[in-house]
């Protein structure tokens, strides 16, 4: 039996051999800070952040069918709320609210989820393209407000975060943040997998396929949209909090920039929207393209990257996951059947 062979209709993620490869990948990632340079460790950490963003955005768009262009708002608010708690004096808050980084990071993620919970019932009055435009407008408004509130954010200048977790000279702050990000990434992937494989995931897929038909069968569309929106925003905020405390510097223009949303969208397109493993594959490919093309084509890297994305949309709409499924899995099954 070939490595990627599976039964008809079975997801690759349920195959124990594929799960074993995932465990080996995680074990290899654990060794990264000890076997690579700081710059490469930082690059891989960025890749982990991309996985969290891609998986969380895919939960909302790929499974619940709600194309959001405001993911950057939740990424940025998670970073800022956690930074306010670890470095309150820089934002004009009393020092008495200062919290350890390990407490501030999940609170930042919860703050993003709370924002989604509050605005969700309002913004879900919009549907289709109007919902996408509404989320984009929301992200733009939040960025403008945070830029204007220099007392809280430092404005365009931003401010440095005081949360160094280095352990002597042996383990740097970046290494500690790498391990925290790795744990958070694994948790994001596992929790999302449990959601999409459970009854809630079925409800999301139902409203994605046909909201009216699902509603007529007793499925509450708003309930499942809100669930996906809140969980997606939580993990986006968690990614933002981790990334902000890795760089130890935040400002509204970079932390709340729409590029984080675009990156999330591109990652899912490259990997395969509506597939569980797609964002993971897409994150790896996007990281290679984003950094490799600069070394190969220099200033034309953005243009080449854009062309490649267009080609993926046209010729490979199911992304890398679809390519693996079609050419590695199905062909392997056919070859083995022919030999039998």
PDB file of N, CA and C in Angstrom, residues 142-231:
ATOM      1  N   UNK A 142     -10.981  50.490  11.910  1.00  0.00           N
ATOM      2  CA  UNK A 142     -10.200  50.174  13.115  1.00  0.00           C
ATOM      3  C   UNK A 142      -8.766  50.669  12.963  1.00  0.00           C
ATOM      4  N   UNK A 143      -8.179  50.481  11.779  1.00  0.00           N
ATOM      5  CA  UNK A 143      -6.809  50.944  11.555  1.00  0.00           C
ATOM      6  C   UNK A 143      -6.719  52.465  11.671  1.00  0.00           C
ATOM      7  N   UNK A 144      -7.680  53.183  11.099  1.00  0.00           N
ATOM      8  CA  UNK A 144      -7.669  54.648  11.168  1.00  0.00           C
ATOM      9  C   UNK A 144      -7.843  55.138  12.606  1.00  0.00           C
ATOM     10  N   UNK A 145      -8.740  54.495  13.343  1.00  0.00           N
ATOM     11  CA  UNK A 145      -8.959  54.891  14.745  1.00  0.00           C
ATOM     12  C   UNK A 145      -7.696  54.663  15.557  1.00  0.00           C
ATOM     13  N   UNK A 146      -7.054  53.523  15.356  1.00  0.00           N
ATOM     14  CA  UNK A 146      -5.839  53.218  16.118  1.00  0.00           C
ATOM     15  C   UNK A 146      -4.689  54.137  15.728  1.00  0.00           C
ATOM     16  N   UNK A 147      -4.632  54.536  14.473  1.00  0.00           N
ATOM     17  CA  UNK A 147      -3.620  55.504  14.056  1.00  0.00           C
ATOM     18  C   UNK A 147      -3.849  56.854  14.707  1.00  0.00           C
ATOM     19  N   UNK A 148      -5.117  57.227  14.837  1.00  0.00           N
ATOM     20  CA  UNK A 148      -5.463  58.527  15.406  1.00  0.00           C
ATOM     21  C   UNK A 148      -5.223  58.572  16.908  1.00  0.00           C
ATOM     22  N   UNK A 149      -5.383  57.446  17.591  1.00  0.00           N
ATOM     23  CA  UNK A 149      -5.201  57.405  19.038  1.00  0.00           C
ATOM     24  C   UNK A 149      -3.738  57.170  19.388  1.00  0.00           C
ATOM     25  N   UNK A 150      -2.939  58.195  19.183  1.00  0.00           N
ATOM     26  CA  UNK A 150      -1.506  58.099  19.454  1.00  0.00           C
ATOM     27  C   UNK A 150      -1.225  57.784  20.917  1.00  0.00           C
ATOM     28  N   UNK A 151      -2.117  58.213  21.797  1.00  0.00           N
ATOM     29  CA  UNK A 151      -1.903  57.967  23.218  1.00  0.00           C
ATOM     30  C   UNK A 151      -1.969  56.483  23.562  1.00  0.00           C
ATOM     31  N   UNK A 152      -2.702  55.707  22.744  1.00  0.00           N
ATOM     32  CA  UNK A 152      -2.848  54.277  23.006  1.00  0.00           C
ATOM     33  C   UNK A 152      -1.921  53.409  22.161  1.00  0.00           C
ATOM     34  N   UNK A 153      -1.603  53.895  20.976  1.00  0.00           N
ATOM     35  CA  UNK A 153      -0.861  53.056  20.029  1.00  0.00           C
ATOM     36  C   UNK A 153       0.482  53.625  19.598  1.00  0.00           C
ATOM     37  N   UNK A 154       0.742  54.890  19.926  1.00  0.00           N
ATOM     38  CA  UNK A 154       1.961  55.519  19.435  1.00  0.00           C
ATOM     39  C   UNK A 154       1.824  56.035  18.027  1.00  0.00           C
ATOM     40  N   UNK A 155       0.593  55.920  17.460  1.00  0.00           N
ATOM     41  CA  UNK A 155       0.369  56.394  16.095  1.00  0.00           C
ATOM     42  C   UNK A 155       1.224  55.652  15.086  1.00  0.00           C
ATOM     43  N   UNK A 156       1.655  56.370  14.057  1.00  0.00           N
ATOM     44  CA  UNK A 156       2.466  55.754  13.002  1.00  0.00           C
ATOM     45  C   UNK A 156       3.826  55.302  13.532  1.00  0.00           C
ATOM     46  N   UNK A 157       4.278  55.922  14.618  1.00  0.00           N
ATOM     47  CA  UNK A 157       5.583  55.564  15.202  1.00  0.00           C
ATOM     48  C   UNK A 157       5.520  54.235  15.931  1.00  0.00           C
ATOM     49  N   UNK A 158       4.375  53.965  16.570  1.00  0.00           N
ATOM     50  CA  UNK A 158       4.249  52.743  17.337  1.00  0.00           C
ATOM     51  C   UNK A 158       5.056  52.787  18.620  1.00  0.00           C
ATOM     52  N   UNK A 159       5.269  51.648  19.222  1.00  0.00           N
ATOM     53  CA  UNK A 159       6.102  51.613  20.423  1.00  0.00           C
ATOM     54  C   UNK A 159       6.659  50.204  20.651  1.00  0.00           C
ATOM     55  N   UNK A 160       7.697  50.151  21.480  1.00  0.00           N
ATOM     56  CA  UNK A 160       8.346  48.870  21.773  1.00  0.00           C
ATOM     57  C   UNK A 160       7.635  48.182  22.935  1.00  0.00           C
ATOM     58  N   UNK A 161       7.577  46.874  22.852  1.00  0.00           N
ATOM     59  CA  UNK A 161       6.903  46.076  23.874  1.00  0.00           C
ATOM     60  C   UNK A 161       7.937  45.537  24.851  1.00  0.00           C
ATOM     61  N   UNK A 162       7.636  45.658  26.127  1.00  0.00           N
ATOM     62  CA  UNK A 162       8.552  45.210  27.164  1.00  0.00           C
ATOM     63  C   UNK A 162       8.112  43.832  27.654  1.00  0.00           C
ATOM     64  N   UNK A 163       8.608  42.796  27.012  1.00  0.00           N
ATOM     65  CA  UNK A 163       8.196  41.436  27.398  1.00  0.00           C
ATOM     66  C   UNK A 163       9.271  40.426  27.000  1.00  0.00           C
ATOM     67  N   UNK A 164      10.485  40.661  27.418  1.00  0.00           N
ATOM     68  CA  UNK A 164      11.596  39.782  27.057  1.00  0.00           C
ATOM     69  C   UNK A 164      11.522  38.490  27.866  1.00  0.00           C
ATOM     70  N   UNK A 165      11.471  37.357  27.181  1.00  0.00           N
ATOM     71  CA  UNK A 165      11.379  36.056  27.844  1.00  0.00           C
ATOM     72  C   UNK A 165      12.670  35.245  27.731  1.00  0.00           C
ATOM     73  N   UNK A 166      13.761  35.883  27.382  1.00  0.00           N
ATOM     74  CA  UNK A 166      15.019  35.149  27.231  1.00  0.00           C
ATOM     75  C   UNK A 166      15.422  34.499  28.554  1.00  0.00           C
ATOM     76  N   UNK A 167      16.005  33.304  28.443  1.00  0.00           N
ATOM     77  CA  UNK A 167      16.452  32.562  29.623  1.00  0.00           C
ATOM     78  C   UNK A 167      17.972  32.509  29.597  1.00  0.00           C
ATOM     79  N   UNK A 168      18.590  33.444  30.282  1.00  0.00           N
ATOM     80  CA  UNK A 168      20.039  33.533  30.273  1.00  0.00           C
ATOM     81  C   UNK A 168      20.558  33.796  28.870  1.00  0.00           C
ATOM     82  N   UNK A 169      21.719  33.220  28.569  1.00  0.00           N
ATOM     83  CA  UNK A 169      22.297  33.361  27.233  1.00  0.00           C
ATOM     84  C   UNK A 169      22.006  32.145  26.353  1.00  0.00           C
ATOM     85  N   UNK A 170      21.480  31.094  26.965  1.00  0.00           N
ATOM     86  CA  UNK A 170      21.276  29.849  26.225  1.00  0.00           C
ATOM     87  C   UNK A 170      20.038  29.921  25.327  1.00  0.00           C
ATOM     88  N   UNK A 171      18.941  30.465  25.855  1.00  0.00           N
ATOM     89  CA  UNK A 171      17.680  30.508  25.111  1.00  0.00           C
ATOM     90  C   UNK A 171      17.222  31.957  24.999  1.00  0.00           C
ATOM     91  N   UNK A 172      17.177  32.441  23.776  1.00  0.00           N
ATOM     92  CA  UNK A 172      16.806  33.834  23.539  1.00  0.00           C
ATOM     93  C   UNK A 172      15.292  34.025  23.594  1.00  0.00           C
ATOM     94  N   UNK A 173      14.875  35.279  23.620  1.00  0.00           N
ATOM     95  CA  UNK A 173      13.449  35.590  23.598  1.00  0.00           C
ATOM     96  C   UNK A 173      12.788  35.034  22.330  1.00  0.00           C
ATOM     97  N   UNK A 174      13.489  35.159  21.207  1.00  0.00           N
ATOM     98  CA  UNK A 174      12.950  34.641  19.952  1.00  0.00           C
ATOM     99  C   UNK A 174      12.721  33.146  19.993  1.00  0.00           C
ATOM    100  N   UNK A 175      13.627  32.404  20.655  1.00  0.00           N
ATOM    101  CA  UNK A 175      13.466  30.958  20.768  1.00  0.00           C
ATOM    102  C   UNK A 175      12.237  30.603  21.601  1.00  0.00           C
ATOM    103  N   UNK A 176      12.049  31.317  22.721  1.00  0.00           N
ATOM    104  CA  UNK A 176      10.878  31.060  23.577  1.00  0.00           C
ATOM    105  C   UNK A 176       9.591  31.346  22.806  1.00  0.00           C
ATOM    106  N   UNK A 177       9.572  32.468  22.079  1.00  0.00           N
ATOM    107  CA  UNK A 177       8.382  32.817  21.306  1.00  0.00           C
ATOM    108  C   UNK A 177       8.142  31.807  20.186  1.00  0.00           C
ATOM    109  N   UNK A 178       9.221  31.248  19.659  1.00  0.00           N
ATOM    110  CA  UNK A 178       9.071  30.216  18.626  1.00  0.00           C
ATOM    111  C   UNK A 178       8.325  29.014  19.197  1.00  0.00           C
ATOM    112  N   UNK A 179       8.718  28.558  20.381  1.00  0.00           N
ATOM    113  CA  UNK A 179       8.067  27.401  20.987  1.00  0.00           C
ATOM    114  C   UNK A 179       6.605  27.709  21.321  1.00  0.00           C
ATOM    115  N   UNK A 180       6.347  28.917  21.827  1.00  0.00           N
ATOM    116  CA  UNK A 180       4.965  29.304  22.133  1.00  0.00           C
ATOM    117  C   UNK A 180       4.121  29.335  20.858  1.00  0.00           C
ATOM    118  N   UNK A 181       4.701  29.849  19.785  1.00  0.00           N
ATOM    119  CA  UNK A 181       3.984  29.920  18.518  1.00  0.00           C
ATOM    120  C   UNK A 181       3.735  28.524  17.955  1.00  0.00           C
ATOM    121  N   UNK A 182       4.712  27.633  18.113  1.00  0.00           N
ATOM    122  CA  UNK A 182       4.545  26.259  17.655  1.00  0.00           C
ATOM    123  C   UNK A 182       3.403  25.574  18.406  1.00  0.00           C
ATOM    124  N   UNK A 183       3.371  25.743  19.730  1.00  0.00           N
ATOM    125  CA  UNK A 183       2.286  25.151  20.532  1.00  0.00           C
ATOM    126  C   UNK A 183       0.940  25.724  20.099  1.00  0.00           C
ATOM    127  N   UNK A 184       0.890  27.046  19.898  1.00  0.00           N
ATOM    128  CA  UNK A 184      -0.361  27.693  19.493  1.00  0.00           C
ATOM    129  C   UNK A 184      -0.796  27.225  18.103  1.00  0.00           C
ATOM    130  N   UNK A 185       0.161  27.016  17.204  1.00  0.00           N
ATOM    131  CA  UNK A 185      -0.164  26.548  15.854  1.00  0.00           C
ATOM    132  C   UNK A 185      -0.747  25.143  15.887  1.00  0.00           C
ATOM    133  N   UNK A 186      -0.112  24.257  16.659  1.00  0.00           N
ATOM    134  CA  UNK A 186      -0.624  22.888  16.790  1.00  0.00           C
ATOM    135  C   UNK A 186      -2.030  22.917  17.386  1.00  0.00           C
ATOM    136  N   UNK A 187      -2.235  23.757  18.409  1.00  0.00           N
ATOM    137  CA  UNK A 187      -3.551  23.860  19.033  1.00  0.00           C
ATOM    138  C   UNK A 187      -4.590  24.372  18.041  1.00  0.00           C
ATOM    139  N   UNK A 188      -4.213  25.357  17.219  1.00  0.00           N
ATOM    140  CA  UNK A 188      -5.125  25.897  16.210  1.00  0.00           C
ATOM    141  C   UNK A 188      -5.532  24.822  15.222  1.00  0.00           C
ATOM    142  N   UNK A 189      -4.554  24.053  14.752  1.00  0.00           N
ATOM    143  CA  UNK A 189      -4.830  23.004  13.774  1.00  0.00           C
ATOM    144  C   UNK A 189      -5.716  21.916  14.373  1.00  0.00           C
ATOM    145  N   UNK A 190      -5.402  21.475  15.589  1.00  0.00           N
ATOM    146  CA  UNK A 190      -6.160  20.400  16.231  1.00  0.00           C
ATOM    147  C   UNK A 190      -7.598  20.837  16.521  1.00  0.00           C
ATOM    148  N   UNK A 191      -7.759  22.016  17.109  1.00  0.00           N
ATOM    149  CA  UNK A 191      -9.106  22.502  17.443  1.00  0.00           C
ATOM    150  C   UNK A 191      -9.937  22.680  16.178  1.00  0.00           C
ATOM    151  N   UNK A 192      -9.330  23.254  15.143  1.00  0.00           N
ATOM    152  CA  UNK A 192     -10.058  23.449  13.890  1.00  0.00           C
ATOM    153  C   UNK A 192     -10.446  22.111  13.279  1.00  0.00           C
ATOM    154  N   UNK A 193      -9.555  21.139  13.348  1.00  0.00           N
ATOM    155  CA  UNK A 193      -9.860  19.805  12.829  1.00  0.00           C
ATOM    156  C   UNK A 193     -11.064  19.201  13.557  1.00  0.00           C
ATOM    157  N   UNK A 194     -11.083  19.318  14.887  1.00  0.00           N
ATOM    158  CA  UNK A 194     -12.194  18.777  15.663  1.00  0.00           C
ATOM    159  C   UNK A 194     -13.504  19.474  15.315  1.00  0.00           C
ATOM    160  N   UNK A 195     -13.420  20.775  15.032  1.00  0.00           N
ATOM    161  CA  UNK A 195     -14.632  21.521  14.675  1.00  0.00           C
ATOM    162  C   UNK A 195     -15.173  21.070  13.332  1.00  0.00           C
ATOM    163  N   UNK A 196     -14.313  21.018  12.327  1.00  0.00           N
ATOM    164  CA  UNK A 196     -14.797  20.716  10.973  1.00  0.00           C
ATOM    165  C   UNK A 196     -15.203  19.253  10.832  1.00  0.00           C
ATOM    166  N   UNK A 197     -14.682  18.384  11.681  1.00  0.00           N
ATOM    167  CA  UNK A 197     -15.051  16.975  11.607  1.00  0.00           C
ATOM    168  C   UNK A 197     -16.270  16.651  12.456  1.00  0.00           C
ATOM    169  N   UNK A 198     -16.731  17.611  13.261  1.00  0.00           N
ATOM    170  CA  UNK A 198     -17.859  17.379  14.142  1.00  0.00           C
ATOM    171  C   UNK A 198     -19.162  17.934  13.598  1.00  0.00           C
ATOM    172  N   UNK A 199     -20.227  17.906  14.401  1.00  0.00           N
ATOM    173  CA  UNK A 199     -21.544  18.410  13.974  1.00  0.00           C
ATOM    174  C   UNK A 199     -21.517  19.881  13.575  1.00  0.00           C
ATOM    175  N   UNK A 200     -20.704  20.671  14.272  1.00  0.00           N
ATOM    176  CA  UNK A 200     -20.615  22.094  13.936  1.00  0.00           C
ATOM    177  C   UNK A 200     -20.060  22.276  12.527  1.00  0.00           C
ATOM    178  N   UNK A 201     -19.061  21.477  12.173  1.00  0.00           N
ATOM    179  CA  UNK A 201     -18.503  21.550  10.832  1.00  0.00           C
ATOM    180  C   UNK A 201     -19.525  21.194   9.771  1.00  0.00           C
ATOM    181  N   UNK A 202     -20.373  20.213  10.075  1.00  0.00           N
ATOM    182  CA  UNK A 202     -21.430  19.842   9.127  1.00  0.00           C
ATOM    183  C   UNK A 202     -22.404  20.989   8.922  1.00  0.00           C
ATOM    184  N   UNK A 203     -22.726  21.696  10.023  1.00  0.00           N
ATOM    185  CA  UNK A 203     -23.614  22.845   9.911  1.00  0.00           C
ATOM    186  C   UNK A 203     -23.003  23.948   9.064  1.00  0.00           C
ATOM    187  N   UNK A 204     -21.700  24.185   9.238  1.00  0.00           N
ATOM    188  CA  UNK A 204     -21.014  25.199   8.436  1.00  0.00           C
ATOM    189  C   UNK A 204     -21.036  24.828   6.956  1.00  0.00           C
ATOM    190  N   UNK A 205     -20.755  23.559   6.663  1.00  0.00           N
ATOM    191  CA  UNK A 205     -20.738  23.117   5.268  1.00  0.00           C
ATOM    192  C   UNK A 205     -22.131  23.233   4.645  1.00  0.00           C
ATOM    193  N   UNK A 206     -23.175  23.008   5.467  1.00  0.00           N
ATOM    194  CA  UNK A 206     -24.542  23.092   4.961  1.00  0.00           C
ATOM    195  C   UNK A 206     -24.879  24.521   4.526  1.00  0.00           C
ATOM    196  N   UNK A 207     -24.527  25.506   5.344  1.00  0.00           N
ATOM    197  CA  UNK A 207     -24.839  26.887   4.966  1.00  0.00           C
ATOM    198  C   UNK A 207     -23.901  27.371   3.860  1.00  0.00           C
ATOM    199  N   UNK A 208     -22.726  26.760   3.762  1.00  0.00           N
ATOM    200  CA  UNK A 208     -21.819  27.103   2.674  1.00  0.00           C
ATOM    201  C   UNK A 208     -22.394  26.646   1.338  1.00  0.00           C
ATOM    202  N   UNK A 209     -22.959  25.439   1.317  1.00  0.00           N
ATOM    203  CA  UNK A 209     -23.480  24.888   0.070  1.00  0.00           C
ATOM    204  C   UNK A 209     -24.778  25.567  -0.356  1.00  0.00           C
ATOM    205  N   UNK A 210     -25.708  25.712   0.575  1.00  0.00           N
ATOM    206  CA  UNK A 210     -26.996  26.344   0.256  1.00  0.00           C
ATOM    207  C   UNK A 210     -27.642  26.805   1.557  1.00  0.00           C
ATOM    208  N   UNK A 211     -27.513  28.094   1.834  1.00  0.00           N
ATOM    209  CA  UNK A 211     -28.001  28.633   3.100  1.00  0.00           C
ATOM    210  C   UNK A 211     -29.512  28.482   3.243  1.00  0.00           C
ATOM    211  N   UNK A 212     -30.245  28.727   2.172  1.00  0.00           N
ATOM    212  CA  UNK A 212     -31.704  28.634   2.238  1.00  0.00           C
ATOM    213  C   UNK A 212     -32.157  27.197   2.483  1.00  0.00           C
ATOM    214  N   UNK A 213     -31.532  26.272   1.776  1.00  0.00           N
ATOM    215  CA  UNK A 213     -31.891  24.855   1.961  1.00  0.00           C
ATOM    216  C   UNK A 213     -31.549  24.400   3.378  1.00  0.00           C
ATOM    217  N   UNK A 214     -30.378  24.819   3.878  1.00  0.00           N
ATOM    218  CA  UNK A 214     -29.986  24.449   5.239  1.00  0.00           C
ATOM    219  C   UNK A 214     -30.959  25.018   6.262  1.00  0.00           C
ATOM    220  N   UNK A 215     -31.380  26.257   6.041  1.00  0.00           N
ATOM    221  CA  UNK A 215     -32.323  26.895   6.955  1.00  0.00           C
ATOM    222  C   UNK A 215     -33.664  26.164   6.966  1.00  0.00           C
ATOM    223  N   UNK A 216     -34.095  25.701   5.806  1.00  0.00           N
ATOM    224  CA  UNK A 216     -35.371  24.986   5.726  1.00  0.00           C
ATOM    225  C   UNK A 216     -35.322  23.642   6.440  1.00  0.00           C
ATOM    226  N   UNK A 217     -34.105  23.125   6.643  1.00  0.00           N
ATOM    227  CA  UNK A 217     -33.933  21.843   7.327  1.00  0.00           C
ATOM    228  C   UNK A 217     -33.666  22.016   8.819  1.00  0.00           C
ATOM    229  N   UNK A 218     -33.776  23.252   9.300  1.00  0.00           N
ATOM    230  CA  UNK A 218     -33.627  23.498  10.723  1.00  0.00           C
ATOM    231  C   UNK A 218     -32.254  23.972  11.156  1.00  0.00           C
ATOM    232  N   UNK A 219     -31.361  24.212  10.202  1.00  0.00           N
ATOM    233  CA  UNK A 219     -30.029  24.722  10.519  1.00  0.00           C
ATOM    234  C   UNK A 219     -30.107  26.240  10.646  1.00  0.00           C
ATOM    235  N   UNK A 220     -29.633  26.770  11.756  1.00  0.00           N
ATOM    236  CA  UNK A 220     -29.658  28.215  11.986  1.00  0.00           C
ATOM    237  C   UNK A 220     -28.410  28.847  11.378  1.00  0.00           C
ATOM    238  N   UNK A 221     -28.520  29.527  10.234  1.00  0.00           N
ATOM    239  CA  UNK A 221     -27.325  30.075   9.572  1.00  0.00           C
ATOM    240  C   UNK A 221     -26.535  31.046  10.450  1.00  0.00           C
ATOM    241  N   UNK A 222     -27.222  31.943  11.148  1.00  0.00           N
ATOM    242  CA  UNK A 222     -26.517  32.937  11.961  1.00  0.00           C
ATOM    243  C   UNK A 222     -25.703  32.269  13.062  1.00  0.00           C
ATOM    244  N   UNK A 223     -26.255  31.218  13.648  1.00  0.00           N
ATOM    245  CA  UNK A 223     -25.542  30.502  14.721  1.00  0.00           C
ATOM    246  C   UNK A 223     -24.197  29.980  14.235  1.00  0.00           C
ATOM    247  N   UNK A 224     -24.187  29.332  13.077  1.00  0.00           N
ATOM    248  CA  UNK A 224     -22.955  28.730  12.578  1.00  0.00           C
ATOM    249  C   UNK A 224     -22.003  29.781  11.998  1.00  0.00           C
ATOM    250  N   UNK A 225     -22.561  30.833  11.415  1.00  0.00           N
ATOM    251  CA  UNK A 225     -21.715  31.935  10.954  1.00  0.00           C
ATOM    252  C   UNK A 225     -21.007  32.584  12.129  1.00  0.00           C
ATOM    253  N   UNK A 226     -21.756  32.834  13.191  1.00  0.00           N
ATOM    254  CA  UNK A 226     -21.168  33.461  14.376  1.00  0.00           C
ATOM    255  C   UNK A 226     -20.113  32.558  15.000  1.00  0.00           C
ATOM    256  N   UNK A 227     -20.395  31.280  15.063  1.00  0.00           N
ATOM    257  CA  UNK A 227     -19.430  30.335  15.635  1.00  0.00           C
ATOM    258  C   UNK A 227     -18.122  30.393  14.857  1.00  0.00           C
ATOM    259  N   UNK A 228     -18.211  30.314  13.537  1.00  0.00           N
ATOM    260  CA  UNK A 228     -17.014  30.350  12.700  1.00  0.00           C
ATOM    261  C   UNK A 228     -16.304  31.696  12.827  1.00  0.00           C
ATOM    262  N   UNK A 229     -17.074  32.782  12.878  1.00  0.00           N
ATOM    263  CA  UNK A 229     -16.506  34.131  12.957  1.00  0.00           C
ATOM    264  C   UNK A 229     -15.745  34.338  14.260  1.00  0.00           C
ATOM    265  N   UNK A 230     -16.345  33.923  15.362  1.00  0.00           N
ATOM    266  CA  UNK A 230     -15.719  34.121  16.678  1.00  0.00           C
ATOM    267  C   UNK A 230     -14.470  33.258  16.825  1.00  0.00           C
ATOM    268  N   UNK A 231     -14.561  31.983  16.450  1.00  0.00           N
ATOM    269  CA  UNK A 231     -13.398  31.090  16.569  1.00  0.00           C
ATOM    270  C   UNK A 231     -12.280  31.544  15.644  1.00  0.00           C
TER     271      UNK A 231
END
